[in-house]
Amino acid sequence: MSNSTGGPSGIITRTYKSGSIIYFENDKSEYIYILKSGKVFLTTIKLDTGEETKEEVRQGEFFGVKSALGKYPREETAQTLGNTMVLQLTPADFERLVLKNASIVKKMLRVFSNQLRRIVKMERSVLGEGEIVNSDAELFKIGEYYYKAGITKHAQYAYKRYMEYYPDGPNAALAMKRIRAIDAGEPPPADIGGHDAAPATPPRSVDTGGDFSIEEPGGPGDMIDFDDSSDEKDHRAPAASSTALEDEMNDFLTEPASGDLDDFSLDAAVDSDSPRDLSDAGDASFAKGNYIMALELYQKVINLNRFESPEEKKLFEKAHFDSGRCYIEMGKPKEALDILSRILRNFPGSPYVKLAIYHIGLIFESVNQKDKAITYYNKVLNMSPKDKLNSEALNKIKQLQGR
Amino acid sequence: MALDEKFFDKFGVEYSPNEIIFCEWEPGNEFYFIQSGNVRIVKLIQNREKNLSVLTDGDVFGEMAILEEQPRSATAIALDHVKLLKFHRDNFDTLMSGNPQLAYKLLVIFSKRIYDAKRRLMILLLEEPQIRVMDVLVMLAEQDPHLDLQNEISLQVTAQDVARWAGLTEDDAQKELTHLNRTDKIEIFGDKIVVKKIREFQRLVASRRKSMYQ
């Protein structure tokens, strides 16, 4: 089927007849290929649906890179269409080749890091981990752990970081006390409870007057309707989250295509009309704490009003949720509540419903409407699949009821 | 891979033995490249310090900071005298343009991380807790190229680890493990689990995964 000729730098040129398999899914091989002429299709089986997807490699493009570099089995089958010529490289050849051309590595690195970012995010959301952990309390716990273990140098480090990042945090006074004690060479008391010493922090409170009150999401009986529909969804919870996941897997399984590039800097994306670019840029701004910019970007996604494909639909829903988070961070609970309740009303089957409900709970909690907060946390508590968010909700309820 | 000396002048940092480089849960904006020495990566799990790995010359760590502004997921501690290059996320683009070797190194790391993350997701996509637990064991078996999967294998893993990978509470994971133990599929020791026939788990998980698609 194929014949080989040695190329100058150890790189081999291979020619294939139409319909040949260059490699099968699950093959173990260290080779990386560049398509010179002809056509190559990569066939992948989607993890969540078992569906087959085909993607054409463009001439001059690499394929088989990730599995070769990462040393794991092929994730796709590569098949030729028409007489085809490819260059076959070992990772060492590949390294030599790309090192001469920094822009290729940079480009691939961008694609890979975006894939990784998305998949890690996806993993977090399946696990129900998100923006809800209290990093400050956790950081303090690290200090407490080492303090208790008598490794005061490490404890000191954690307390000092705590003071650096959360000088007004709920554990600041205690952290300061510990720092002084360690400085003074006092031995740690024997009876510090590693867990109890770090009370969970309340959510970032919004700046509201004492008489502040906000209305529950409007619309006739939307919570009741919503409850029913969510129960229905529960029975097929994996499917409900699979739309998002499908997209995730889909583009994860795709080898770098130059069209998929977006930049580490946002500038390029801001004027884009690709929901994915805008959303990524929004995420980057959000991560940097630039909520105004992030909100603007998420609003752009919403205003594009595109939700035909599963990916667009997911991004459209996500933009609603993320806008809500921006408003929360900006101390605008009414706006946050408004947009989050739109998720419940308009996208009852969305994977963002549960997160939205949890955040509505946070909003009510932040304006001291305990009972309402508990109502919403309760809803989260009863939703499937049971994940970390359920237990967070339970903690919240216990906390609020204990006060 | 040698990065030149003037690079160290600009980005170099040194740590003495047992000094913390960064700590779990603190915000992270930098990633590190080890010039020389060893770095221990640990994490508190169930209020106990657990060693995740020891990294050495040429290794990169803290690289998730390039991607997202999440708190550190583990603590990095200098094991001996350590020389590092420390790069801020904001310099990433410039840095990569000037240092294709470093970029290549990251490319390899990301390739692996993407696969690992995807593999973990595959577990979480399974519905039944029992099958998830089996798939965790399968994943761990796959990760160790020295194991002979035709025979009984021993995996260095605790019930807490299994719970974490499987996305289950510890109680639930323990329940499934106990069941597998009782049906003589596995044996549980403090820090390891012996699997009698991992191929059987593999087949079962594969067929369950397939039937998910129907």
PDB file of C-alpha atoms in Angstrom, chain B residues 45-204:
ATOM      1  CA  ILE B  45      -6.187  15.353  51.015  1.00  0.00           C
ATOM      2  CA  GLN B  46      -8.424  14.487  53.944  1.00  0.00           C
ATOM      3  CA  ASN B  47      -6.231  16.671  56.106  1.00  0.00           C
ATOM      4  CA  ARG B  48      -3.159  14.677  55.268  1.00  0.00           C
ATOM      5  CA  GLU B  49      -0.233  15.719  53.113  1.00  0.00           C
ATOM      6  CA  LYS B  50       0.027  13.522  50.055  1.00  0.00           C
ATOM      7  CA  ASN B  51       2.975  13.439  47.683  1.00  0.00           C
ATOM      8  CA  LEU B  52       1.852  13.800  44.094  1.00  0.00           C
ATOM      9  CA  SER B  53       5.230  13.775  42.408  1.00  0.00           C
ATOM     10  CA  VAL B  54       8.842  14.839  42.498  1.00  0.00           C
ATOM     11  CA  LEU B  55      10.010  16.955  39.582  1.00  0.00           C
ATOM     12  CA  THR B  56      13.539  17.499  38.441  1.00  0.00           C
ATOM     13  CA  ASP B  57      15.815  19.340  35.962  1.00  0.00           C
ATOM     14  CA  GLY B  58      14.009  20.354  32.809  1.00  0.00           C
ATOM     15  CA  ASP B  59      10.536  19.843  34.249  1.00  0.00           C
ATOM     16  CA  VAL B  60       7.892  22.528  34.190  1.00  0.00           C
ATOM     17  CA  PHE B  61       5.315  23.107  36.920  1.00  0.00           C
ATOM     18  CA  GLY B  62       2.582  25.580  37.771  1.00  0.00           C
ATOM     19  CA  GLU B  63       1.783  25.657  34.077  1.00  0.00           C
ATOM     20  CA  MET B  64      -1.976  25.762  34.628  1.00  0.00           C
ATOM     21  CA  ALA B  65      -1.424  29.405  35.585  1.00  0.00           C
ATOM     22  CA  ILE B  66      -0.842  30.070  31.893  1.00  0.00           C
ATOM     23  CA  LEU B  67      -4.352  28.970  31.114  1.00  0.00           C
ATOM     24  CA  GLU B  68      -6.523  30.303  33.836  1.00  0.00           C
ATOM     25  CA  GLU B  69      -6.532  32.333  36.942  1.00  0.00           C
ATOM     26  CA  GLN B  70      -7.385  29.548  39.344  1.00  0.00           C
ATOM     27  CA  PRO B  71      -5.784  29.097  42.727  1.00  0.00           C
ATOM     28  CA  ARG B  72      -2.893  26.633  42.851  1.00  0.00           C
ATOM     29  CA  SER B  73      -4.141  23.087  43.012  1.00  0.00           C
ATOM     30  CA  ALA B  74      -1.114  21.781  44.894  1.00  0.00           C
ATOM     31  CA  THR B  75       1.849  22.933  46.929  1.00  0.00           C
ATOM     32  CA  ALA B  76       5.384  22.999  45.501  1.00  0.00           C
ATOM     33  CA  ILE B  77       8.229  22.561  47.966  1.00  0.00           C
ATOM     34  CA  ALA B  78      11.956  22.641  47.223  1.00  0.00           C
ATOM     35  CA  LEU B  79      13.459  19.280  48.091  1.00  0.00           C
ATOM     36  CA  ASP B  80      17.060  20.440  47.917  1.00  0.00           C
ATOM     37  CA  HIS B  81      18.745  23.555  46.637  1.00  0.00           C
ATOM     38  CA  VAL B  82      16.635  24.503  43.648  1.00  0.00           C
ATOM     39  CA  LYS B  83      17.241  26.901  40.785  1.00  0.00           C
ATOM     40  CA  LEU B  84      14.173  27.892  38.851  1.00  0.00           C
ATOM     41  CA  LEU B  85      13.109  30.159  36.067  1.00  0.00           C
ATOM     42  CA  LYS B  86       9.893  31.899  36.981  1.00  0.00           C
ATOM     43  CA  PHE B  87       7.678  33.315  34.272  1.00  0.00           C
ATOM     44  CA  HIS B  88       4.608  35.444  34.617  1.00  0.00           C
ATOM     45  CA  ARG B  89       1.571  34.589  32.539  1.00  0.00           C
ATOM     46  CA  ASP B  90       1.624  38.057  30.981  1.00  0.00           C
ATOM     47  CA  ASN B  91       5.044  37.420  29.460  1.00  0.00           C
ATOM     48  CA  PHE B  92       3.905  34.198  27.922  1.00  0.00           C
ATOM     49  CA  ASP B  93       3.656  35.329  24.314  1.00  0.00           C
ATOM     50  CA  THR B  94       6.973  37.124  24.256  1.00  0.00           C
ATOM     51  CA  LEU B  95       8.604  34.295  26.079  1.00  0.00           C
ATOM     52  CA  MET B  96       7.345  31.678  23.656  1.00  0.00           C
ATOM     53  CA  SER B  97       8.460  33.676  20.623  1.00  0.00           C
ATOM     54  CA  GLY B  98      11.967  33.928  21.986  1.00  0.00           C
ATOM     55  CA  ASN B  99      12.176  30.367  23.289  1.00  0.00           C
ATOM     56  CA  PRO B 100      10.791  27.767  20.967  1.00  0.00           C
ATOM     57  CA  GLN B 101      12.385  25.062  23.132  1.00  0.00           C
ATOM     58  CA  LEU B 102      10.388  26.079  26.124  1.00  0.00           C
ATOM     59  CA  ALA B 103       7.304  26.288  23.938  1.00  0.00           C
ATOM     60  CA  TYR B 104       7.971  22.807  22.625  1.00  0.00           C
ATOM     61  CA  LYS B 105       8.368  21.501  26.145  1.00  0.00           C
ATOM     62  CA  LEU B 106       5.005  22.952  27.060  1.00  0.00           C
ATOM     63  CA  LEU B 107       3.485  21.498  23.919  1.00  0.00           C
ATOM     64  CA  VAL B 108       4.514  18.024  25.070  1.00  0.00           C
ATOM     65  CA  ILE B 109       3.195  18.645  28.571  1.00  0.00           C
ATOM     66  CA  PHE B 110      -0.119  19.948  27.307  1.00  0.00           C
ATOM     67  CA  SER B 111      -0.511  16.973  24.957  1.00  0.00           C
ATOM     68  CA  LYS B 112      -0.268  14.703  27.937  1.00  0.00           C
ATOM     69  CA  ARG B 113      -2.463  16.809  30.157  1.00  0.00           C
ATOM     70  CA  ILE B 114      -5.181  16.950  27.515  1.00  0.00           C
ATOM     71  CA  TYR B 115      -5.225  13.185  27.267  1.00  0.00           C
ATOM     72  CA  ASP B 116      -5.218  12.718  31.027  1.00  0.00           C
ATOM     73  CA  ALA B 117      -8.035  15.187  31.509  1.00  0.00           C
ATOM     74  CA  LYS B 118     -10.033  13.537  28.765  1.00  0.00           C
ATOM     75  CA  ARG B 119      -9.453  10.136  30.289  1.00  0.00           C
ATOM     76  CA  ARG B 120     -10.739  11.384  33.637  1.00  0.00           C
ATOM     77  CA  LEU B 121     -13.786  12.861  31.955  1.00  0.00           C
ATOM     78  CA  MET B 122     -14.530   9.499  30.369  1.00  0.00           C
ATOM     79  CA  ILE B 123     -14.865   8.070  33.859  1.00  0.00           C
ATOM     80  CA  LEU B 124     -17.183  10.813  35.009  1.00  0.00           C
ATOM     81  CA  LEU B 125     -19.422  10.267  32.014  1.00  0.00           C
ATOM     82  CA  LEU B 126     -20.261   6.751  33.145  1.00  0.00           C
ATOM     83  CA  GLU B 127     -23.500   6.588  35.026  1.00  0.00           C
ATOM     84  CA  GLU B 128     -23.166   3.685  37.432  1.00  0.00           C
ATOM     85  CA  PRO B 129     -20.898   4.243  40.425  1.00  0.00           C
ATOM     86  CA  GLN B 130     -19.753   0.617  40.244  1.00  0.00           C
ATOM     87  CA  ILE B 131     -18.560   1.005  36.660  1.00  0.00           C
ATOM     88  CA  ARG B 132     -16.920   4.326  37.436  1.00  0.00           C
ATOM     89  CA  VAL B 133     -14.902   2.757  40.204  1.00  0.00           C
ATOM     90  CA  MET B 134     -13.845  -0.049  37.868  1.00  0.00           C
ATOM     91  CA  ASP B 135     -12.820   2.468  35.241  1.00  0.00           C
ATOM     92  CA  VAL B 136     -10.704   4.371  37.748  1.00  0.00           C
ATOM     93  CA  LEU B 137      -8.782   1.162  38.344  1.00  0.00           C
ATOM     94  CA  VAL B 138      -8.537   0.579  34.593  1.00  0.00           C
ATOM     95  CA  MET B 139      -7.197   4.090  34.069  1.00  0.00           C
ATOM     96  CA  LEU B 140      -4.575   3.647  36.747  1.00  0.00           C
ATOM     97  CA  ALA B 141      -3.558   0.315  35.256  1.00  0.00           C
ATOM     98  CA  GLU B 142      -3.206   1.885  31.800  1.00  0.00           C
ATOM     99  CA  GLN B 143      -0.998   4.616  33.191  1.00  0.00           C
ATOM    100  CA  ASP B 144       1.635   2.197  34.393  1.00  0.00           C
ATOM    101  CA  PRO B 145       3.427   0.659  31.397  1.00  0.00           C
ATOM    102  CA  HIS B 146       5.227  -1.861  33.629  1.00  0.00           C
ATOM    103  CA  LEU B 147       2.105  -3.722  34.634  1.00  0.00           C
ATOM    104  CA  ASP B 148       1.172  -7.026  33.063  1.00  0.00           C
ATOM    105  CA  LEU B 149      -2.532  -6.599  32.559  1.00  0.00           C
ATOM    106  CA  GLN B 150      -3.038 -10.309  31.873  1.00  0.00           C
ATOM    107  CA  ASN B 151      -2.301 -11.071  35.497  1.00  0.00           C
ATOM    108  CA  GLU B 152      -3.205  -9.867  38.934  1.00  0.00           C
ATOM    109  CA  ILE B 153      -2.006  -6.306  39.393  1.00  0.00           C
ATOM    110  CA  SER B 154      -1.368  -4.093  42.361  1.00  0.00           C
ATOM    111  CA  LEU B 155      -2.224  -0.385  42.206  1.00  0.00           C
ATOM    112  CA  GLN B 156      -0.919   2.221  44.621  1.00  0.00           C
ATOM    113  CA  VAL B 157      -4.198   3.871  45.403  1.00  0.00           C
ATOM    114  CA  THR B 158      -6.430   4.558  48.374  1.00  0.00           C
ATOM    115  CA  ALA B 159     -10.211   4.632  48.610  1.00  0.00           C
ATOM    116  CA  GLN B 160     -10.018   8.439  48.836  1.00  0.00           C
ATOM    117  CA  ASP B 161      -8.123   8.593  45.562  1.00  0.00           C
ATOM    118  CA  VAL B 162     -10.682   6.361  43.910  1.00  0.00           C
ATOM    119  CA  ALA B 163     -13.494   8.547  45.206  1.00  0.00           C
ATOM    120  CA  ARG B 164     -11.822  11.647  43.815  1.00  0.00           C
ATOM    121  CA  TRP B 165     -11.253  10.211  40.330  1.00  0.00           C
ATOM    122  CA  ALA B 166     -14.720   8.692  40.217  1.00  0.00           C
ATOM    123  CA  GLY B 167     -16.435  11.885  41.296  1.00  0.00           C
ATOM    124  CA  LEU B 168     -18.097  10.026  44.164  1.00  0.00           C
ATOM    125  CA  THR B 169     -18.310  10.733  47.842  1.00  0.00           C
ATOM    126  CA  GLU B 170     -15.900   8.700  49.886  1.00  0.00           C
ATOM    127  CA  ASP B 171     -18.740   6.705  51.383  1.00  0.00           C
ATOM    128  CA  ASP B 172     -20.112   5.786  47.993  1.00  0.00           C
ATOM    129  CA  ALA B 173     -16.701   4.857  46.628  1.00  0.00           C
ATOM    130  CA  GLN B 174     -16.013   2.785  49.710  1.00  0.00           C
ATOM    131  CA  LYS B 175     -19.314   1.005  49.275  1.00  0.00           C
ATOM    132  CA  GLU B 176     -18.454   0.037  45.701  1.00  0.00           C
ATOM    133  CA  LEU B 177     -14.965  -1.063  46.643  1.00  0.00           C
ATOM    134  CA  THR B 178     -16.316  -3.175  49.467  1.00  0.00           C
ATOM    135  CA  HIS B 179     -18.707  -4.799  47.053  1.00  0.00           C
ATOM    136  CA  LEU B 180     -15.897  -5.614  44.630  1.00  0.00           C
ATOM    137  CA  ASN B 181     -13.885  -6.917  47.525  1.00  0.00           C
ATOM    138  CA  ARG B 182     -16.707  -9.129  48.703  1.00  0.00           C
ATOM    139  CA  THR B 183     -17.230 -10.578  45.239  1.00  0.00           C
ATOM    140  CA  ASP B 184     -13.517 -11.346  45.197  1.00  0.00           C
ATOM    141  CA  LYS B 185     -12.695  -9.070  42.261  1.00  0.00           C
ATOM    142  CA  ILE B 186     -10.241  -6.995  44.252  1.00  0.00           C
ATOM    143  CA  GLU B 187      -8.384  -6.961  47.528  1.00  0.00           C
ATOM    144  CA  ILE B 188      -8.076  -3.745  49.490  1.00  0.00           C
ATOM    145  CA  PHE B 189      -5.027  -2.823  51.525  1.00  0.00           C
ATOM    146  CA  GLY B 190      -4.272   0.463  53.244  1.00  0.00           C
ATOM    147  CA  ASP B 191      -2.490   2.149  50.383  1.00  0.00           C
ATOM    148  CA  LYS B 192      -2.991  -0.250  47.528  1.00  0.00           C
ATOM    149  CA  ILE B 193      -5.658  -2.204  45.739  1.00  0.00           C
ATOM    150  CA  VAL B 194      -4.994  -5.551  44.093  1.00  0.00           C
ATOM    151  CA  VAL B 195      -7.117  -6.259  41.049  1.00  0.00           C
ATOM    152  CA  LYS B 196      -7.510  -9.912  40.111  1.00  0.00           C
ATOM    153  CA  LYS B 197      -8.546  -9.534  36.478  1.00  0.00           C
ATOM    154  CA  ILE B 198      -8.229  -5.997  35.195  1.00  0.00           C
ATOM    155  CA  ARG B 199      -9.038  -7.175  31.658  1.00  0.00           C
ATOM    156  CA  GLU B 200     -12.453  -8.149  32.880  1.00  0.00           C
ATOM    157  CA  PHE B 201     -13.021  -4.618  34.180  1.00  0.00           C
ATOM    158  CA  GLN B 202     -11.771  -3.230  30.904  1.00  0.00           C
ATOM    159  CA  ARG B 203     -14.224  -5.297  28.908  1.00  0.00           C
ATOM    160  CA  LEU B 204     -17.101  -4.466  31.190  1.00  0.00           C
TER     161      LEU B 204
END
